Amino acid sequence: MFEYIKLQRTMCFGTCPVYSVTVDNEGNVNYSGEMFVYKSGEHHWKISGKKVNQLNDLIEDFGFKSFIYEPGYEFITDGPSCITTIKYSDGETKEINHYYGHVLIDDSLTAFEKNIERIIGTKKYVNPRLYIYQVEEKVPESPIKYIVVSDSEKEAIDLVEDCVRQELIEWRVQKIGIAADNYYGPAIIMKGV
């Protein structure tokens, strides 16, 4: 059984997401977004006991404790790394610094890292699917309209209300598309009447 798992994604020469996420054996998750992520700053949530067991099974099935990282030859400079640290209940700690510029014959380590994040649920903080919303006041005469990129209707309304700084406005929201570009946070991309 693990005591905690920590995954850190490091900088590259570009726009690679930079963040760390830690989960303990009770399912408490601590996320810290630094750069090129949808949610910057500290965020906390809890995963179920079932997911904690999935993580434990993943670690055992992969054989992380005995895994020997053989990076191969380096062919890309300025790439990101994924540093995975696992502290086990017996007190032993193992860390693998996986540099993505190395050519790997066996890419099971990358799949292992992605599976940890899938179980923990980091996607909604790092790079969720974003939608384009039209948000407008529910008034018959010339409503103010906003075009917003966000991950939910609620977030789109919250963003507009923060911009308008008025209360008691009723909003009509319509999803009008999927955002194709990388946005690193919710954004109002257009305002009009």
PDB file of C-alpha atoms in Angstrom:
ATOM      1  CA  MET A   1       0.000   0.000   0.000  1.00  0.00           C
ATOM      2  CA  PHE A   2       1.239   3.498  -0.746  1.00  0.00           C
ATOM      3  CA  GLU A   3       1.344   6.303   1.795  1.00  0.00           C
ATOM      4  CA  TYR A   4       1.341   8.957  -0.930  1.00  0.00           C
ATOM      5  CA  ILE A   5       1.930   9.404  -4.649  1.00  0.00           C
ATOM      6  CA  LYS A   6       3.304  12.655  -6.038  1.00  0.00           C
ATOM      7  CA  LEU A   7       3.504  13.559  -9.721  1.00  0.00           C
ATOM      8  CA  GLN A   8       5.334  16.701 -10.876  1.00  0.00           C
ATOM      9  CA  ARG A   9       5.250  17.994 -14.449  1.00  0.00           C
ATOM     10  CA  THR A  10       8.174  20.314 -15.219  1.00  0.00           C
ATOM     11  CA  MET A  11       8.855  23.130 -17.658  1.00  0.00           C
ATOM     12  CA  CYS A  12       9.949  22.729 -21.242  1.00  0.00           C
ATOM     13  CA  PHE A  13      11.019  25.178 -23.919  1.00  0.00           C
ATOM     14  CA  GLY A  14       7.427  25.991 -24.830  1.00  0.00           C
ATOM     15  CA  THR A  15       3.996  25.793 -23.227  1.00  0.00           C
ATOM     16  CA  CYS A  16       4.129  22.473 -21.381  1.00  0.00           C
ATOM     17  CA  PRO A  17       1.829  22.385 -18.342  1.00  0.00           C
ATOM     18  CA  VAL A  18       3.733  22.882 -15.078  1.00  0.00           C
ATOM     19  CA  TYR A  19       2.045  21.491 -11.975  1.00  0.00           C
ATOM     20  CA  SER A  20       2.237  18.943  -9.204  1.00  0.00           C
ATOM     21  CA  VAL A  21      -0.390  16.682  -7.707  1.00  0.00           C
ATOM     22  CA  THR A  22      -0.207  14.536  -4.579  1.00  0.00           C
ATOM     23  CA  VAL A  23      -2.683  11.941  -3.355  1.00  0.00           C
ATOM     24  CA  ASP A  24      -2.503  10.137  -0.013  1.00  0.00           C
ATOM     25  CA  ASN A  25      -3.840   6.697   0.922  1.00  0.00           C
ATOM     26  CA  GLU A  26      -7.069   8.254   2.257  1.00  0.00           C
ATOM     27  CA  GLY A  27      -7.847   9.843  -1.127  1.00  0.00           C
ATOM     28  CA  ASN A  28      -6.935  13.441  -0.276  1.00  0.00           C
ATOM     29  CA  VAL A  29      -5.627  15.181  -3.392  1.00  0.00           C
ATOM     30  CA  ASN A  30      -3.540  18.365  -3.394  1.00  0.00           C
ATOM     31  CA  TYR A  31      -2.948  20.054  -6.755  1.00  0.00           C
ATOM     32  CA  SER A  32      -0.698  23.037  -7.395  1.00  0.00           C
ATOM     33  CA  GLY A  33      -0.905  24.591 -10.858  1.00  0.00           C
ATOM     34  CA  GLU A  34       1.979  26.846 -11.861  1.00  0.00           C
ATOM     35  CA  MET A  35       2.049  27.594 -15.608  1.00  0.00           C
ATOM     36  CA  PHE A  36       0.142  26.716 -18.768  1.00  0.00           C
ATOM     37  CA  VAL A  37      -2.661  24.989 -16.855  1.00  0.00           C
ATOM     38  CA  TYR A  38      -6.382  25.750 -16.749  1.00  0.00           C
ATOM     39  CA  LYS A  39      -6.481  26.114 -12.958  1.00  0.00           C
ATOM     40  CA  SER A  40      -3.504  27.861 -11.368  1.00  0.00           C
ATOM     41  CA  GLY A  41      -2.847  27.843  -7.645  1.00  0.00           C
ATOM     42  CA  GLU A  42      -3.760  25.364  -4.941  1.00  0.00           C
ATOM     43  CA  HIS A  43      -6.820  23.103  -5.281  1.00  0.00           C
ATOM     44  CA  HIS A  44      -7.929  20.201  -3.108  1.00  0.00           C
ATOM     45  CA  TRP A  45     -10.412  17.382  -3.564  1.00  0.00           C
ATOM     46  CA  LYS A  46     -10.993  13.824  -2.415  1.00  0.00           C
ATOM     47  CA  ILE A  47     -11.192  10.643  -4.453  1.00  0.00           C
ATOM     48  CA  SER A  48     -13.101   7.547  -3.405  1.00  0.00           C
ATOM     49  CA  GLY A  49     -11.701   4.504  -1.642  1.00  0.00           C
ATOM     50  CA  LYS A  50     -12.345   2.568  -4.854  1.00  0.00           C
ATOM     51  CA  LYS A  51     -10.010   4.918  -6.746  1.00  0.00           C
ATOM     52  CA  VAL A  52      -7.377   4.648  -4.010  1.00  0.00           C
ATOM     53  CA  ASN A  53      -7.535   0.868  -4.484  1.00  0.00           C
ATOM     54  CA  GLN A  54      -7.216   1.339  -8.266  1.00  0.00           C
ATOM     55  CA  LEU A  55      -4.061   3.389  -7.683  1.00  0.00           C
ATOM     56  CA  ASN A  56      -2.666   0.726  -5.384  1.00  0.00           C
ATOM     57  CA  ASP A  57      -3.422  -1.987  -7.954  1.00  0.00           C
ATOM     58  CA  LEU A  58      -1.855   0.146 -10.708  1.00  0.00           C
ATOM     59  CA  ILE A  59       1.365   0.533  -8.704  1.00  0.00           C
ATOM     60  CA  GLU A  60       1.517  -3.202  -7.976  1.00  0.00           C
ATOM     61  CA  ASP A  61       0.645  -4.308 -11.529  1.00  0.00           C
ATOM     62  CA  PHE A  62       3.224  -1.916 -13.007  1.00  0.00           C
ATOM     63  CA  GLY A  63       5.872  -2.987 -10.497  1.00  0.00           C
ATOM     64  CA  PHE A  64       6.946   0.569  -9.725  1.00  0.00           C
ATOM     65  CA  LYS A  65       9.001  -0.440  -6.676  1.00  0.00           C
ATOM     66  CA  SER A  66      11.276  -2.674  -8.759  1.00  0.00           C
ATOM     67  CA  PHE A  67      11.008  -0.746 -12.061  1.00  0.00           C
ATOM     68  CA  ILE A  68      14.388   0.273 -13.484  1.00  0.00           C
ATOM     69  CA  TYR A  69      14.232   3.431 -15.566  1.00  0.00           C
ATOM     70  CA  GLU A  70      16.502   3.154 -18.579  1.00  0.00           C
ATOM     71  CA  PRO A  71      16.273   6.477 -20.383  1.00  0.00           C
ATOM     72  CA  GLY A  72      17.889   5.467 -23.648  1.00  0.00           C
ATOM     73  CA  TYR A  73      19.650   8.162 -25.604  1.00  0.00           C
ATOM     74  CA  GLU A  74      18.651  11.812 -25.410  1.00  0.00           C
ATOM     75  CA  PHE A  75      17.467  13.256 -28.699  1.00  0.00           C
ATOM     76  CA  ILE A  76      15.347  16.273 -27.761  1.00  0.00           C
ATOM     77  CA  THR A  77      16.623  19.066 -25.575  1.00  0.00           C
ATOM     78  CA  ASP A  78      14.447  21.379 -23.481  1.00  0.00           C
ATOM     79  CA  GLY A  79      11.667  18.831 -23.036  1.00  0.00           C
ATOM     80  CA  PRO A  80       9.561  18.394 -19.895  1.00  0.00           C
ATOM     81  CA  SER A  81       9.933  15.760 -17.216  1.00  0.00           C
ATOM     82  CA  CYS A  82       7.435  13.846 -15.134  1.00  0.00           C
ATOM     83  CA  ILE A  83       8.799  13.107 -11.674  1.00  0.00           C
ATOM     84  CA  THR A  84       6.865  10.343  -9.934  1.00  0.00           C
ATOM     85  CA  THR A  85       7.476   9.786  -6.234  1.00  0.00           C
ATOM     86  CA  ILE A  86       5.805   7.025  -4.247  1.00  0.00           C
ATOM     87  CA  LYS A  87       6.192   6.597  -0.523  1.00  0.00           C
ATOM     88  CA  TYR A  88       5.108   3.155   0.621  1.00  0.00           C
ATOM     89  CA  SER A  89       3.528   2.228   3.957  1.00  0.00           C
ATOM     90  CA  ASP A  90       6.741   0.417   4.926  1.00  0.00           C
ATOM     91  CA  GLY A  91       8.597   3.766   4.816  1.00  0.00           C
ATOM     92  CA  GLU A  92      10.425   3.117   1.537  1.00  0.00           C
ATOM     93  CA  THR A  93      10.322   5.930  -1.043  1.00  0.00           C
ATOM     94  CA  LYS A  94      11.064   5.623  -4.759  1.00  0.00           C
ATOM     95  CA  GLU A  95      11.316   8.422  -7.305  1.00  0.00           C
ATOM     96  CA  ILE A  96      11.647   8.281 -11.085  1.00  0.00           C
ATOM     97  CA  ASN A  97      12.546  11.409 -13.041  1.00  0.00           C
ATOM     98  CA  HIS A  98      11.208  10.604 -16.512  1.00  0.00           C
ATOM     99  CA  TYR A  99      12.613  13.067 -19.061  1.00  0.00           C
ATOM    100  CA  TYR A 100      10.447  13.143 -22.195  1.00  0.00           C
ATOM    101  CA  GLY A 101      13.398  13.979 -24.425  1.00  0.00           C
ATOM    102  CA  HIS A 102      14.710  10.438 -24.041  1.00  0.00           C
ATOM    103  CA  VAL A 103      13.825   7.818 -26.581  1.00  0.00           C
ATOM    104  CA  LEU A 104      12.192   4.896 -24.781  1.00  0.00           C
ATOM    105  CA  ILE A 105      11.832   1.466 -26.291  1.00  0.00           C
ATOM    106  CA  ASP A 106       9.156   0.587 -23.728  1.00  0.00           C
ATOM    107  CA  ASP A 107       6.750   3.496 -23.175  1.00  0.00           C
ATOM    108  CA  SER A 108       4.872   1.805 -20.329  1.00  0.00           C
ATOM    109  CA  LEU A 109       6.135   4.465 -17.892  1.00  0.00           C
ATOM    110  CA  THR A 110       4.269   7.214 -19.786  1.00  0.00           C
ATOM    111  CA  ALA A 111       1.088   5.124 -19.741  1.00  0.00           C
ATOM    112  CA  PHE A 112       1.577   4.519 -15.990  1.00  0.00           C
ATOM    113  CA  GLU A 113       1.884   8.289 -15.332  1.00  0.00           C
ATOM    114  CA  LYS A 114      -1.214   9.059 -17.407  1.00  0.00           C
ATOM    115  CA  ASN A 115      -3.211   6.364 -15.613  1.00  0.00           C
ATOM    116  CA  ILE A 116      -2.334   7.864 -12.232  1.00  0.00           C
ATOM    117  CA  GLU A 117      -3.609  11.239 -13.420  1.00  0.00           C
ATOM    118  CA  ARG A 118      -6.725   9.721 -14.954  1.00  0.00           C
ATOM    119  CA  ILE A 119      -7.653   8.047 -11.667  1.00  0.00           C
ATOM    120  CA  ILE A 120      -6.869  11.166  -9.620  1.00  0.00           C
ATOM    121  CA  GLY A 121      -8.798  13.428 -12.027  1.00  0.00           C
ATOM    122  CA  THR A 122      -6.292  16.148 -12.901  1.00  0.00           C
ATOM    123  CA  LYS A 123      -7.607  16.779 -16.443  1.00  0.00           C
ATOM    124  CA  LYS A 124     -10.249  19.288 -15.311  1.00  0.00           C
ATOM    125  CA  TYR A 125      -7.479  21.379 -13.717  1.00  0.00           C
ATOM    126  CA  VAL A 126      -4.817  21.008 -16.404  1.00  0.00           C
ATOM    127  CA  ASN A 127      -6.575  20.872 -19.774  1.00  0.00           C
ATOM    128  CA  PRO A 128     -10.320  20.215 -19.723  1.00  0.00           C
ATOM    129  CA  ARG A 129     -12.484  20.274 -22.816  1.00  0.00           C
ATOM    130  CA  LEU A 130     -13.532  23.885 -23.194  1.00  0.00           C
ATOM    131  CA  TYR A 131     -16.678  25.218 -24.761  1.00  0.00           C
ATOM    132  CA  ILE A 132     -17.707  28.518 -26.281  1.00  0.00           C
ATOM    133  CA  TYR A 133     -20.788  30.051 -24.681  1.00  0.00           C
ATOM    134  CA  GLN A 134     -22.903  33.027 -25.596  1.00  0.00           C
ATOM    135  CA  VAL A 135     -24.033  34.683 -22.380  1.00  0.00           C
ATOM    136  CA  GLU A 136     -26.595  37.487 -22.564  1.00  0.00           C
ATOM    137  CA  GLU A 137     -28.866  39.396 -20.249  1.00  0.00           C
ATOM    138  CA  LYS A 138     -32.504  38.277 -20.218  1.00  0.00           C
ATOM    139  CA  VAL A 139     -33.890  41.692 -21.147  1.00  0.00           C
ATOM    140  CA  PRO A 140     -35.906  42.328 -24.303  1.00  0.00           C
ATOM    141  CA  GLU A 141     -34.281  45.630 -25.279  1.00  0.00           C
ATOM    142  CA  SER A 142     -30.694  45.371 -26.533  1.00  0.00           C
ATOM    143  CA  PRO A 143     -29.142  42.815 -24.167  1.00  0.00           C
ATOM    144  CA  ILE A 144     -25.395  42.870 -23.626  1.00  0.00           C
ATOM    145  CA  LYS A 145     -23.862  39.711 -25.066  1.00  0.00           C
ATOM    146  CA  TYR A 146     -20.616  38.004 -24.136  1.00  0.00           C
ATOM    147  CA  ILE A 147     -18.763  35.212 -25.888  1.00  0.00           C
ATOM    148  CA  VAL A 148     -16.973  33.165 -23.232  1.00  0.00           C
ATOM    149  CA  VAL A 149     -14.602  30.202 -23.276  1.00  0.00           C
ATOM    150  CA  SER A 150     -14.993  28.002 -20.195  1.00  0.00           C
ATOM    151  CA  ASP A 151     -15.553  24.433 -19.097  1.00  0.00           C
ATOM    152  CA  SER A 152     -19.163  24.912 -17.904  1.00  0.00           C
ATOM    153  CA  GLU A 153     -22.206  27.191 -18.088  1.00  0.00           C
ATOM    154  CA  LYS A 154     -21.785  28.045 -14.415  1.00  0.00           C
ATOM    155  CA  GLU A 155     -18.179  29.110 -14.893  1.00  0.00           C
ATOM    156  CA  ALA A 156     -19.177  31.229 -17.926  1.00  0.00           C
ATOM    157  CA  ILE A 157     -21.838  33.060 -15.894  1.00  0.00           C
ATOM    158  CA  ASP A 158     -19.470  33.511 -12.932  1.00  0.00           C
ATOM    159  CA  LEU A 159     -16.852  35.041 -15.235  1.00  0.00           C
ATOM    160  CA  VAL A 160     -19.348  37.484 -16.761  1.00  0.00           C
ATOM    161  CA  GLU A 161     -20.732  38.436 -13.342  1.00  0.00           C
ATOM    162  CA  ASP A 162     -17.195  39.124 -12.099  1.00  0.00           C
ATOM    163  CA  CYS A 163     -16.693  41.401 -15.106  1.00  0.00           C
ATOM    164  CA  VAL A 164     -20.060  43.200 -14.807  1.00  0.00           C
ATOM    165  CA  ARG A 165     -20.010  43.425 -10.994  1.00  0.00           C
ATOM    166  CA  GLN A 166     -23.774  43.768 -10.811  1.00  0.00           C
ATOM    167  CA  GLU A 167     -26.234  41.603  -8.965  1.00  0.00           C
ATOM    168  CA  LEU A 168     -29.734  40.435  -9.831  1.00  0.00           C
ATOM    169  CA  ILE A 169     -29.094  40.068 -13.537  1.00  0.00           C
ATOM    170  CA  GLU A 170     -30.673  37.033 -15.142  1.00  0.00           C
ATOM    171  CA  TRP A 171     -28.610  35.390 -17.839  1.00  0.00           C
ATOM    172  CA  ARG A 172     -29.457  33.267 -20.858  1.00  0.00           C
ATOM    173  CA  VAL A 173     -26.636  30.888 -21.780  1.00  0.00           C
ATOM    174  CA  GLN A 174     -26.224  28.952 -25.000  1.00  0.00           C
ATOM    175  CA  LYS A 175     -23.373  26.599 -25.870  1.00  0.00           C
ATOM    176  CA  ILE A 176     -22.281  27.518 -29.385  1.00  0.00           C
ATOM    177  CA  GLY A 177     -19.114  25.484 -29.945  1.00  0.00           C
ATOM    178  CA  ILE A 178     -15.992  23.780 -28.714  1.00  0.00           C
ATOM    179  CA  ALA A 179     -12.831  25.820 -28.164  1.00  0.00           C
ATOM    180  CA  ALA A 180     -10.070  24.606 -30.471  1.00  0.00           C
ATOM    181  CA  ASP A 181      -7.144  26.644 -29.141  1.00  0.00           C
ATOM    182  CA  ASN A 182      -5.338  26.105 -25.874  1.00  0.00           C
ATOM    183  CA  TYR A 183      -6.777  28.441 -23.288  1.00  0.00           C
ATOM    184  CA  TYR A 184      -5.055  28.487 -19.917  1.00  0.00           C
ATOM    185  CA  GLY A 185      -8.105  29.744 -18.043  1.00  0.00           C
ATOM    186  CA  PRO A 186     -11.686  30.851 -18.616  1.00  0.00           C
ATOM    187  CA  ALA A 187     -11.842  33.928 -20.807  1.00  0.00           C
ATOM    188  CA  ILE A 188     -14.309  36.464 -22.167  1.00  0.00           C
ATOM    189  CA  ILE A 189     -13.315  36.681 -25.800  1.00  0.00           C
ATOM    190  CA  MET A 190     -15.928  39.166 -27.014  1.00  0.00           C
ATOM    191  CA  LYS A 191     -18.458  41.628 -25.624  1.00  0.00           C
ATOM    192  CA  GLY A 192     -21.136  43.296 -27.702  1.00  0.00           C
ATOM    193  CA  VAL A 193     -24.661  44.635 -27.821  1.00  0.00           C
TER     194      VAL A 193
END
